[in-house]
Coordinates of C-alpha atoms in Angstrom, one line a residue:
X1 CA -20.0 -5.1 -12.8
X2 CA -15.8 -5.3 -11.6
X3 CA -17.3 -8.9 -10.4
X4 CA -18.2 -9.8 -13.8
X5 CA -15.1 -7.9 -15.5
X6 CA -13.4 -9.8 -13.0
X7 CA -14.6 -13.3 -13.6
X8 CA -14.4 -12.7 -17.7
X9 CA -10.8 -12.7 -17.4
X10 CA -9.9 -15.3 -14.7
X11 CA -11.7 -17.6 -17.2
X12 CA -9.4 -15.5 -20.1
X13 CA -6.6 -16.3 -17.7
X14 CA -7.0 -18.5 -15.2
X15 CA -5.8 -16.0 -12.7
X16 CA -5.3 -12.2 -12.4
X17 CA -1.9 -10.8 -11.3
X18 CA -2.2 -7.7 -9.2
X19 CA 0.0 -4.3 -9.9
X20 CA 0.6 -0.5 -9.1
X21 CA 2.0 2.5 -10.3
X22 CA 3.2 5.6 -9.2
X23 CA 4.3 9.5 -9.4
X24 CA 5.9 12.6 -6.9
X25 CA 6.0 16.5 -6.5
X26 CA 9.0 18.4 -5.5
X27 CA 8.0 19.7 -2.1
X28 CA 5.2 17.3 -0.7
X29 CA 6.3 13.8 -2.3
X30 CA 4.2 11.9 0.5
X31 CA 0.5 11.7 -0.8
X32 CA -0.9 10.8 2.7
X33 CA -0.6 13.9 4.8
X34 CA -3.4 15.4 5.9
X35 CA -1.6 18.9 6.7
X36 CA -3.1 18.7 10.0
X37 CA -2.4 18.8 13.7
X38 CA -3.5 16.7 16.4
X39 CA -6.7 17.5 17.4
X40 CA -8.4 16.1 20.1
X41 CA -10.9 16.8 23.4
X42 CA -9.8 16.3 27.1
X43 CA -7.2 16.1 29.0
X44 CA -3.9 13.6 27.3
X45 CA -2.7 10.9 29.7
X46 CA 0.1 8.6 28.7
X47 CA -0.9 5.0 27.5
X48 CA 1.4 3.4 29.9
X49 CA -0.6 1.3 32.4
X50 CA 2.6 0.9 35.3
X51 CA 4.9 -0.7 33.6
X52 CA 8.6 0.1 32.5
X53 CA 10.1 3.4 32.6
X54 CA 8.2 5.2 29.6
X55 CA 9.5 4.9 25.8
X56 CA 10.1 8.6 24.8
X57 CA 11.2 8.7 20.9
X58 CA 13.9 6.3 19.2
X59 CA 15.9 7.7 15.8
X60 CA 16.6 5.9 12.9
X61 CA 18.9 7.9 10.1
X62 CA 18.4 7.7 6.9
X63 CA 21.1 5.8 5.0
X64 CA 24.3 7.1 3.5
X65 CA 25.9 4.8 1.3
X66 CA 28.6 7.8 0.7
X67 CA 29.5 7.6 4.2
X68 CA 29.1 3.7 5.1
X69 CA 26.1 5.2 7.2
X70 CA 23.1 2.6 6.7
X71 CA 19.7 3.2 8.2
X72 CA 16.3 3.0 6.2
X73 CA 15.5 3.7 2.9
X74 CA 13.4 5.9 0.1
X75 CA 12.7 5.8 -3.3
X76 CA 10.7 7.3 -5.8
X77 CA 11.8 10.9 -4.7
X78 CA 10.9 12.8 -7.7
X79 CA 8.2 13.9 -9.9
X80 CA 5.7 11.4 -11.5
X81 CA 7.0 9.1 -9.2
X82 CA 5.7 7.7 -6.1
X83 CA 7.8 8.4 -2.8
X84 CA 7.6 5.0 -0.4
X85 CA 10.0 4.1 2.4
X86 CA 9.9 1.3 5.8
X87 CA 6.5 -0.3 5.8
X88 CA 6.6 -2.2 8.9
X89 CA 7.7 -2.1 12.8
X90 CA 7.5 -5.1 14.8
X91 CA 9.1 -5.0 18.7
X92 CA 10.5 -8.6 19.8
X93 CA 8.7 -10.1 22.7
X94 CA 11.9 -11.0 24.0
X95 CA 13.8 -8.6 24.7
X96 CA 11.9 -5.4 23.3
X97 CA 14.1 -4.6 20.6
X98 CA 13.1 -3.4 17.2
X99 CA 12.7 -4.5 14.2
X100 CA 12.1 -2.6 10.5
X101 CA 11.2 -3.7 7.2
X102 CA 13.2 -1.8 5.3
X103 CA 11.4 -2.6 2.0
X104 CA 13.6 0.3 -0.5
X105 CA 16.6 -0.7 0.9
X106 CA 15.8 -4.7 0.4
X107 CA 16.4 -5.2 4.3
X108 CA 15.4 -5.9 7.6
X109 CA 17.0 -3.9 10.1
X110 CA 17.6 -4.7 13.9
X111 CA 18.0 -2.2 16.2
X112 CA 17.8 -2.0 20.1
X113 CA 15.8 0.3 22.6
X114 CA 18.1 3.7 21.6
X115 CA 17.8 2.7 17.9
X116 CA 21.3 1.9 17.5
X117 CA 21.6 -0.8 14.6
X118 CA 22.8 -3.9 15.9
X119 CA 22.2 -6.2 12.4
X120 CA 21.1 -5.6 8.9
X121 CA 20.0 -8.6 7.5
X122 CA 20.5 -8.4 3.3
X123 CA 16.8 -10.1 1.8
X124 CA 17.6 -9.5 -1.6
X125 CA 18.2 -12.8 -2.7
X126 CA 14.8 -14.4 -1.2
X127 CA 12.3 -11.8 -1.1
X128 CA 10.9 -9.1 -3.8
X129 CA 9.1 -6.3 -1.5
X130 CA 9.7 -7.7 1.9
X131 CA 7.1 -5.6 3.2
X132 CA 6.5 -7.0 6.6
X133 CA 9.0 -8.9 9.6
X134 CA 7.7 -10.1 12.8
X135 CA 9.8 -12.3 15.2
X136 CA 9.3 -14.2 18.3
X137 CA 11.6 -16.8 20.2
X138 CA 14.6 -18.0 17.1
X139 CA 12.2 -17.4 14.8
X140 CA 11.6 -14.5 12.6
X141 CA 9.1 -14.5 9.5
X142 CA 8.9 -11.9 6.5
X143 CA 6.5 -11.5 3.5
X144 CA 7.7 -11.3 0.0
X145 CA 4.6 -9.5 -1.7
X146 CA 6.0 -8.6 -5.2
X147 CA 7.5 -12.0 -6.1
X148 CA 6.3 -14.3 -8.4
X149 CA 4.2 -16.3 -6.5
X150 CA 4.3 -14.3 -3.1
X151 CA 6.0 -15.9 -0.1
X152 CA 5.9 -16.4 3.6
X153 CA 9.8 -16.7 4.7
X154 CA 11.0 -18.2 7.6
X155 CA 14.2 -17.2 9.5
X156 CA 16.4 -17.6 12.7
X157 CA 16.9 -14.5 14.1
X158 CA 20.6 -14.8 13.0
X159 CA 19.2 -14.6 9.5
X160 CA 19.8 -18.3 8.5
X161 CA 16.6 -18.8 5.9
X162 CA 14.7 -22.0 7.2
X163 CA 12.1 -22.3 4.9
X164 CA 10.4 -20.5 1.8
X165 CA 6.0 -20.8 1.7
X166 CA 4.8 -20.4 -1.8
X167 CA 1.2 -18.5 -1.4
X168 CA -1.7 -18.1 -4.1
X169 CA -0.9 -16.2 -6.8
X170 CA -4.0 -14.7 -6.7
X171 CA -3.3 -13.2 -3.3
X172 CA -0.8 -11.1 -5.2
X173 CA -1.1 -7.2 -4.0
X174 CA -3.4 -8.0 -0.8
X175 CA -0.7 -9.3 1.9
X176 CA 0.2 -6.5 4.6
X177 CA 1.1 -8.4 7.4
X178 CA 2.6 -11.1 9.4
X179 CA 2.3 -12.3 13.0
X180 CA 4.6 -15.1 14.6
X181 CA 3.8 -17.0 18.4
X182 CA 5.8 -18.3 20.6
X183 CA 6.0 -21.4 18.6
X184 CA 6.7 -20.6 16.2
X185 CA 2.9 -20.3 14.4
X186 CA 2.9 -17.9 11.7
X187 CA -0.3 -15.5 10.9
X188 CA -0.4 -14.1 7.2
X189 CA -2.7 -10.6 6.7
X190 CA -4.3 -9.4 4.2
X191 CA -6.0 -6.5 2.8
X192 CA -5.1 -4.5 6.0
X193 CA -6.6 -6.9 8.3
X194 CA -9.8 -8.1 6.6
X195 CA -8.3 -11.2 5.8
X196 CA -5.9 -13.7 7.9
X197 CA -4.8 -16.9 7.8
X198 CA -2.9 -19.3 10.1
X199 CA 0.0 -21.0 8.5
X200 CA -0.2 -24.7 9.9
X201 CA 3.2 -27.8 8.8
X202 CA 3.4 -31.2 9.7
X203 CA 5.4 -33.9 7.8
X204 CA 7.0 -31.4 5.9
X205 CA 3.6 -30.1 4.4
X206 CA 2.1 -27.1 4.8
X207 CA -1.4 -25.7 5.1
X208 CA -3.5 -22.4 5.3
X209 CA -6.7 -21.4 7.3
X210 CA -8.9 -18.8 7.2
X211 CA -9.3 -17.4 10.6
X212 CA -11.3 -14.1 8.7
X213 CA -14.9 -13.7 8.7
X214 CA -15.1 -10.1 9.6
X215 CA -17.8 -8.0 8.3
X216 CA -19.3 -4.6 7.7
X217 CA -21.7 -2.6 6.6
X218 CA -22.3 1.1 5.7
X219 CA -23.8 2.7 8.4
X220 CA -23.3 0.4 10.7
X221 CA -20.7 0.4 13.4
X222 CA -17.5 -1.6 13.1
X223 CA -17.2 -4.5 15.1
X224 CA -14.4 -6.6 15.8
X225 CA -14.9 -9.9 18.1
X226 CA -17.3 -8.6 20.8
X227 CA -16.3 -5.1 19.9
X228 CA -17.6 -2.5 18.4
X229 CA -17.3 1.6 17.8
X230 CA -18.5 4.1 15.4
X231 CA -16.7 7.0 13.8
X232 CA -15.9 10.1 15.5
X233 CA -16.7 12.2 12.7
X234 CA -20.6 10.8 11.5
X235 CA -19.6 11.2 8.1
X236 CA -17.1 8.4 7.7
X237 CA -17.0 4.8 7.7
X238 CA -14.9 3.5 9.9
X239 CA -13.2 0.0 10.6
X240 CA -11.3 -1.7 13.3
X241 CA -8.9 -3.4 11.5
X242 CA -6.0 -4.9 13.6
X243 CA -5.8 -6.5 16.9
X244 CA -3.3 -5.0 18.9
X245 CA -2.8 -6.6 21.8
X246 CA -4.7 -7.6 25.4
X247 CA -3.3 -6.5 28.7
X248 CA -4.4 -5.9 32.4
X249 CA -7.9 -6.3 30.9
X250 CA -7.7 -4.1 28.6
X251 CA -7.8 -4.2 24.4
X252 CA -5.9 -2.4 21.8
X253 CA -7.3 -2.4 18.1
X254 CA -6.3 0.4 15.4
X255 CA -8.9 1.3 13.7
X256 CA -9.4 3.6 10.2
X257 CA -12.4 5.9 9.2
X258 CA -12.7 7.8 5.7
X259 CA -14.9 9.7 3.4
X260 CA -14.2 11.4 0.0
X261 CA -15.1 14.6 0.9
X262 CA -17.2 16.9 -0.9
X263 CA -14.6 17.9 -3.3
X264 CA -13.5 14.2 -4.0
X265 CA -10.5 14.4 -1.5
X266 CA -9.6 11.6 1.0
X267 CA -10.4 13.2 4.5
X268 CA -8.6 9.7 6.5
X269 CA -8.4 10.1 10.1
X270 CA -6.3 6.7 12.3
X271 CA -6.2 6.2 15.9
X272 CA -5.9 2.9 18.3
X273 CA -9.0 2.6 20.5
X274 CA -8.3 1.1 24.1
X275 CA -11.0 -1.0 25.5
X276 CA -11.9 -2.3 29.1
X277 CA -12.8 -5.6 29.8
X278 CA -16.1 -5.0 29.6
X279 CA -16.0 -4.2 26.3
X280 CA -16.3 -0.5 26.7
X281 CA -14.0 1.6 25.0
X282 CA -12.2 4.0 27.5
X283 CA -9.6 5.8 25.6
X284 CA -8.5 6.8 21.9
X285 CA -4.9 7.7 20.8
X286 CA -4.9 9.7 17.4
X287 CA -1.9 8.2 15.0
X288 CA -0.5 11.5 13.1
X289 CA -0.9 10.2 9.3
X290 CA 0.5 14.0 8.6
X291 CA 3.8 13.9 9.9
X292 CA 4.6 10.6 8.5
X293 CA 6.6 11.3 5.1
X294 CA 5.4 7.9 3.7
X295 CA 2.9 5.7 3.7
X296 CA 3.4 3.1 6.7
X297 CA 0.8 -0.2 6.8
X298 CA -1.2 -2.0 9.7
X299 CA 1.8 -3.0 10.9
X300 CA 3.3 0.6 11.9
X301 CA 1.5 0.7 14.9
X302 CA 2.2 -1.9 17.7
X303 CA 2.0 -2.4 21.7
X304 CA 4.6 -2.5 23.5
X305 CA 4.7 -5.0 26.4
X306 CA 7.5 -3.3 27.7
X307 CA 6.2 -0.3 28.5
X308 CA 2.1 -0.5 28.4
X309 CA 2.8 2.0 25.5
X310 CA 1.5 2.2 21.4
X311 CA 4.2 3.2 19.6
X312 CA 3.6 4.3 15.8
X313 CA 6.8 4.2 12.9
X314 CA 7.1 7.4 11.9
X315 CA 8.5 8.2 8.6
X316 CA 10.5 11.3 8.1
X317 CA 12.8 12.6 4.9
X318 CA 16.1 12.6 6.9
X319 CA 15.2 8.8 8.8
X320 CA 12.4 7.5 10.9
X321 CA 11.3 7.5 14.1
X322 CA 9.1 5.3 17.1
X323 CA 7.3 7.4 18.7
X324 CA 4.2 6.6 21.5
X325 CA 1.0 8.0 21.0
X326 CA -0.8 9.5 23.8
X327 CA -4.6 8.2 24.7
X328 CA -7.2 11.1 25.8
X329 CA -10.7 10.3 27.0
X330 CA -11.9 11.4 23.2
X331 CA -11.2 13.2 20.0
X332 CA -13.2 15.9 17.9
X333 CA -13.2 15.2 14.1
X334 CA -10.5 16.2 11.5
X335 CA -11.1 19.2 9.8
X336 CA -12.7 19.6 6.9
X337 CA -10.1 20.2 4.0
X338 CA -11.5 22.6 1.6
X339 CA -11.7 22.6 -2.5
X340 CA -8.5 21.8 -4.0
X341 CA -7.6 24.0 -7.4
X342 CA -9.3 23.0 -10.3
X343 CA -7.4 23.0 -14.1
X344 CA -9.1 23.6 -17.6
X345 CA -8.7 21.3 -20.1
X346 CA -11.1 20.2 -22.8
X347 CA -14.0 20.5 -20.6
X348 CA -15.6 19.4 -18.0
X349 CA -18.0 16.7 -17.2
X350 CA -21.0 17.6 -14.8
X351 CA -21.7 15.8 -11.6
X352 CA -24.6 17.5 -9.6
X353 CA -26.5 15.5 -7.2
X354 CA -24.9 12.1 -8.3
X355 CA -26.2 12.4 -11.7
X356 CA -23.3 12.5 -14.1
X357 CA -23.3 14.4 -17.3
X358 CA -20.2 13.6 -19.6
X359 CA -18.8 15.8 -21.8
X360 CA -19.2 13.2 -25.0
X361 CA -20.1 10.0 -23.8
X362 CA -17.4 8.0 -26.0
X363 CA -16.1 4.8 -23.6
X364 CA -18.8 2.6 -21.4
X365 CA -17.2 1.5 -18.0
X366 CA -17.4 -2.1 -18.6
X367 CA -14.9 -1.1 -21.7
X368 CA -12.6 0.6 -18.8
X369 CA -12.4 -2.4 -17.1
X370 CA -11.8 -4.9 -19.5
X371 CA -9.2 -2.3 -20.5
X372 CA -7.5 -2.3 -17.1
X373 CA -7.6 -6.6 -16.8
X374 CA -6.3 -7.1 -20.0
X375 CA -3.2 -5.3 -18.6
X376 CA -3.3 -8.5 -15.9
X377 CA -4.5 -11.2 -17.5
X378 CA -2.7 -11.5 -21.2
X379 CA 0.5 -14.2 -20.9
X380 CA 3.4 -14.1 -23.2
X381 CA 6.6 -15.1 -22.5
X382 CA 9.7 -12.9 -21.8
X383 CA 13.4 -14.5 -23.2
X384 CA 15.7 -13.9 -20.6
X385 CA 17.9 -11.5 -23.5
X386 CA 15.1 -9.0 -22.9
X387 CA 15.0 -9.2 -19.4
X388 CA 18.9 -8.8 -18.2
X389 CA 21.1 -5.7 -18.3
X390 CA 22.9 -4.6 -21.1
X391 CA 25.4 -1.8 -22.4
X392 CA 23.2 -1.0 -24.9
X393 CA 20.8 0.8 -21.9
X394 CA 22.4 1.2 -18.9
X395 CA 20.0 3.4 -17.5
X396 CA 17.5 0.9 -17.0
X397 CA 17.3 -0.8 -13.8
X398 CA 15.8 -4.4 -13.8
X399 CA 11.7 -4.6 -12.4
X400 CA 12.4 -6.5 -9.2
X401 CA 9.7 -8.8 -10.2
X402 CA 11.5 -9.9 -13.0
X403 CA 15.4 -9.9 -11.8
X404 CA 15.2 -13.4 -11.0
X405 CA 14.5 -14.7 -14.3
X406 CA 17.2 -12.6 -15.9
X407 CA 19.1 -15.8 -16.5
X408 CA 16.1 -18.5 -17.5
X409 CA 13.3 -16.0 -19.2
X410 CA 9.6 -16.9 -18.0
X411 CA 6.0 -16.4 -18.7
X412 CA 4.4 -13.8 -17.3
X413 CA 0.7 -12.2 -16.5
X414 CA 1.4 -8.4 -16.4
X415 CA 2.8 -5.6 -17.9
X416 CA 6.4 -3.9 -16.2
X417 CA 6.7 -0.3 -15.3
X418 CA 8.4 1.6 -17.5
X419 CA 8.9 5.6 -16.7
X420 CA 7.1 7.8 -19.1
X421 CA 6.0 4.6 -21.2
X422 CA 2.4 4.0 -22.2
X423 CA 2.6 1.1 -24.1
X424 CA -0.6 -1.1 -25.1
X425 CA -0.7 -4.4 -23.7
X426 CA 0.2 -5.4 -28.1
X427 CA 2.3 -2.7 -28.1
X428 CA 4.5 -3.8 -25.2
X429 CA 4.6 -7.5 -26.5
X430 CA 5.7 -6.5 -30.0
X431 CA 8.3 -5.0 -28.7
X432 CA 9.2 -7.8 -26.6
X433 CA 9.9 -10.2 -29.8
X434 CA 11.2 -7.2 -32.2
X435 CA 13.8 -7.9 -34.3
X436 CA 14.8 -4.5 -33.0
X437 CA 15.9 -5.6 -29.1
X438 CA 14.0 -3.5 -26.4
X439 CA 13.7 -4.6 -22.8
X440 CA 10.9 -5.6 -20.6
X441 CA 10.2 -2.7 -18.0
X442 CA 12.5 0.0 -15.9
X443 CA 12.4 0.9 -12.6
X444 CA 15.0 3.1 -12.3
X445 CA 13.6 6.3 -10.0
X446 CA 16.8 8.6 -10.6
X447 CA 16.8 10.0 -14.1
X448 CA 15.0 12.6 -15.5
X449 CA 13.5 11.5 -18.7
X450 CA 12.0 8.0 -20.5
X451 CA 14.9 5.6 -21.7
X452 CA 14.0 4.2 -25.2
X453 CA 15.1 0.6 -25.0
X454 CA 12.9 0.2 -22.0
X455 CA 9.7 -1.0 -22.5
X456 CA 6.4 -0.7 -20.5
X457 CA 3.9 1.9 -19.0
X458 CA 3.8 3.9 -16.0
X459 CA 1.3 4.9 -14.0
X460 CA -0.5 7.5 -15.7
X461 CA 0.3 5.9 -18.9
X462 CA -2.0 3.4 -17.8
X463 CA -4.6 5.6 -17.4
X464 CA -4.4 7.1 -20.8
X465 CA -4.6 3.7 -22.0
X466 CA -7.8 2.2 -20.2
X467 CA -9.2 5.2 -20.5
X468 CA -9.2 4.8 -24.5
X469 CA -7.3 8.0 -25.3
X470 CA -3.9 7.8 -27.8
X471 CA -2.0 10.9 -26.4
X472 CA -0.6 10.4 -22.7
X473 CA -2.0 11.7 -19.6
X474 CA 0.4 13.0 -16.8
X475 CA -1.1 13.3 -13.4
X476 CA -1.3 17.0 -13.5
X477 CA -2.8 16.9 -17.0
X478 CA -5.4 14.5 -16.0
X479 CA -7.6 16.6 -14.1
X480 CA -8.0 18.7 -17.6
X481 CA -10.0 15.7 -18.8
X482 CA -11.4 14.2 -15.6
X483 CA -14.2 16.0 -13.0
X484 CA -13.9 16.0 -9.3
X485 CA -16.6 14.1 -7.6
X486 CA -17.6 13.0 -4.4
X487 CA -20.2 10.3 -6.0
X488 CA -20.1 6.3 -5.3
X489 CA -17.1 5.2 -7.2
X490 CA -17.3 3.2 -10.1
X491 CA -14.9 1.4 -12.3
X492 CA -12.4 3.9 -14.0
X493 CA -12.9 6.5 -11.4
X494 CA -9.0 7.5 -10.2
X495 CA -7.2 8.8 -7.4
X496 CA -5.0 11.7 -8.9
X497 CA -2.2 13.4 -7.1
X498 CA -1.2 15.6 -9.3
X499 CA 2.8 15.3 -10.0
X500 CA 2.8 12.1 -8.3
X501 CA 0.4 9.0 -8.9
X502 CA -2.9 8.0 -9.9
X503 CA -4.4 4.9 -9.7
X504 CA -8.0 3.5 -11.2
X505 CA -10.8 2.2 -8.6
X506 CA -11.8 -1.6 -9.1
X507 CA -13.9 -2.8 -6.3
X508 CA -14.8 -2.1 -2.4
X509 CA -13.0 -5.1 0.2
X510 CA -14.3 -3.2 3.5
X511 CA -15.3 0.2 4.4
X512 CA -11.7 2.0 4.5
X513 CA -9.4 -0.2 2.0
X514 CA -10.3 -0.9 -1.2
X515 CA -9.2 -2.4 -4.3
X516 CA -7.3 -0.8 -7.2
X517 CA -5.2 -1.1 -10.5
X518 CA -2.2 0.8 -11.2
X519 CA 1.3 0.5 -12.6
X520 CA 3.8 1.1 -9.7
X521 CA 7.0 0.9 -8.5
X522 CA 5.8 1.0 -4.8
X523 CA 7.3 -2.0 -2.5
X524 CA 9.3 -3.5 -5.9
X525 CA 5.8 -4.6 -7.1
X526 CA 6.9 -2.8 -10.6
X527 CA 4.2 -3.4 -12.8
X528 CA 0.4 -3.4 -13.3
X529 CA -1.1 -4.5 -10.3
X530 CA -4.4 -5.1 -8.4
X531 CA -3.5 -3.6 -5.1
X532 CA -5.6 -3.3 -1.6
X533 CA -4.6 -0.1 -0.3
X534 CA -6.3 2.0 2.6
X535 CA -7.4 5.2 2.4
X536 CA -4.8 6.4 4.7
X537 CA -2.1 5.5 1.9
X538 CA -4.1 8.1 -0.2
X539 CA -5.0 11.1 2.0
X540 CA -5.7 14.7 1.1
X541 CA -3.6 15.1 -2.0
X542 CA -5.3 12.4 -3.7
X543 CA -9.0 13.6 -5.5
X544 CA -11.2 11.0 -6.8
X545 CA -12.0 11.8 -10.7
X546 CA -14.3 10.8 -13.4
X547 CA -13.1 10.5 -16.5
X548 CA -15.2 13.1 -18.7
X549 CA -15.9 10.8 -21.7
X550 CA -17.1 7.6 -19.7
X551 CA -20.8 7.0 -20.5
X552 CA -23.0 6.9 -17.5

């Protein structure tokens, strides 16, 4: 059904833009912590295969401009806005130094093996949402995920911009990683490893070759090349998602497994599997998702050729660390999460044995899907005066994707993020042409009430409108109008994290990566976007909910 809805919008608009949204609680702002320790079976042993001295731990502090300290950055640390931070780790194959995509800092951090910052590359003029970095030889590649169109940027390792490669607009929201080989060849990862594309160039032209072709099926082992694996917990779906390295006859692959438990909570596990030369799994190392302050993507786990270890980028409220993960012969499943608190509201739909009975049938799944896609497919011209900063709207922050158009204006296919607002699509465009001056979007994450001059929609405002409601919902009131469920996902269902963020399901990409529509500030998207996220982006704080009034 979703493909039908999306195809209709494509015919009407020519292409779809991708979108995001967000929110946060004052105590646990991550949204992806499992709240669980390490569980393993068997005796721990180090992953080093007789290489140089093992790496213990590397610490990079949080930036503090008040004392002139650079470091990693975090944004959205407040109620009703998603907290996000560094997205990606790269290891220099020449000298073993570390490169970090400090996305909210709009910079690439280069550190030595002890975590001392060697240089910080400001990429704010070139990239919007610099979410991944890779280096090799004299080259550095960075992806700009939130720009229009999305881009790959090629730099020297000294920070000189060599070339910009524009990518298809329809890939917006799906770009999740980048690699560069010793010849300077760049490989783009999309949908958390499900798609891969080789960028090649000759005579000033460049093209993208599809390297994908991975398949999966529910109830079947995950296959990556000739490697095969099954989940630790037989109730879960598993995907071997990203090849890390092949060294000394050993192959390392990052994997995740997931299920919605009986209460609709995302039960997620992540680990690196190690295979021998015969393709047999011989060891496994769990990635401690519970210890991360914010979500880190596929590129946050890397093989270190200097030590033979696998390293994970671990975010923390006061900085970030690079930590080795330990391999063991086997792991036991993570424990069940238990029942979340339920809020009373306007009555609750019943979901029993996957049979859904609404309180009252007021809106169809198709209508909800169309409402969501309309936020991505209605094109309007926004004049420069409605984008640029103004002395009459001083608390507003220009959405990142609009900032390059502050002096020229432009045409856009999405409604911008604006905290506390819930404009309809038509309502937003009316504001952009009203005689009273309003401004497009507001990505400010430091104030406590909506601005009256910025217009758009935040994450719960977006859900309010696609569900056809006229009074704004918040992430804390959504449980009162949407029942938790572990039923199969359908268009219009949401993952809701109270006091933080809510997103609407669109379709399946792979067994552990789904496509969502949301309004978000994450990665500087600052708009409604269709976005591919793994279930590890969510975790136990999110609950799968179905609107009480959607027709079965």
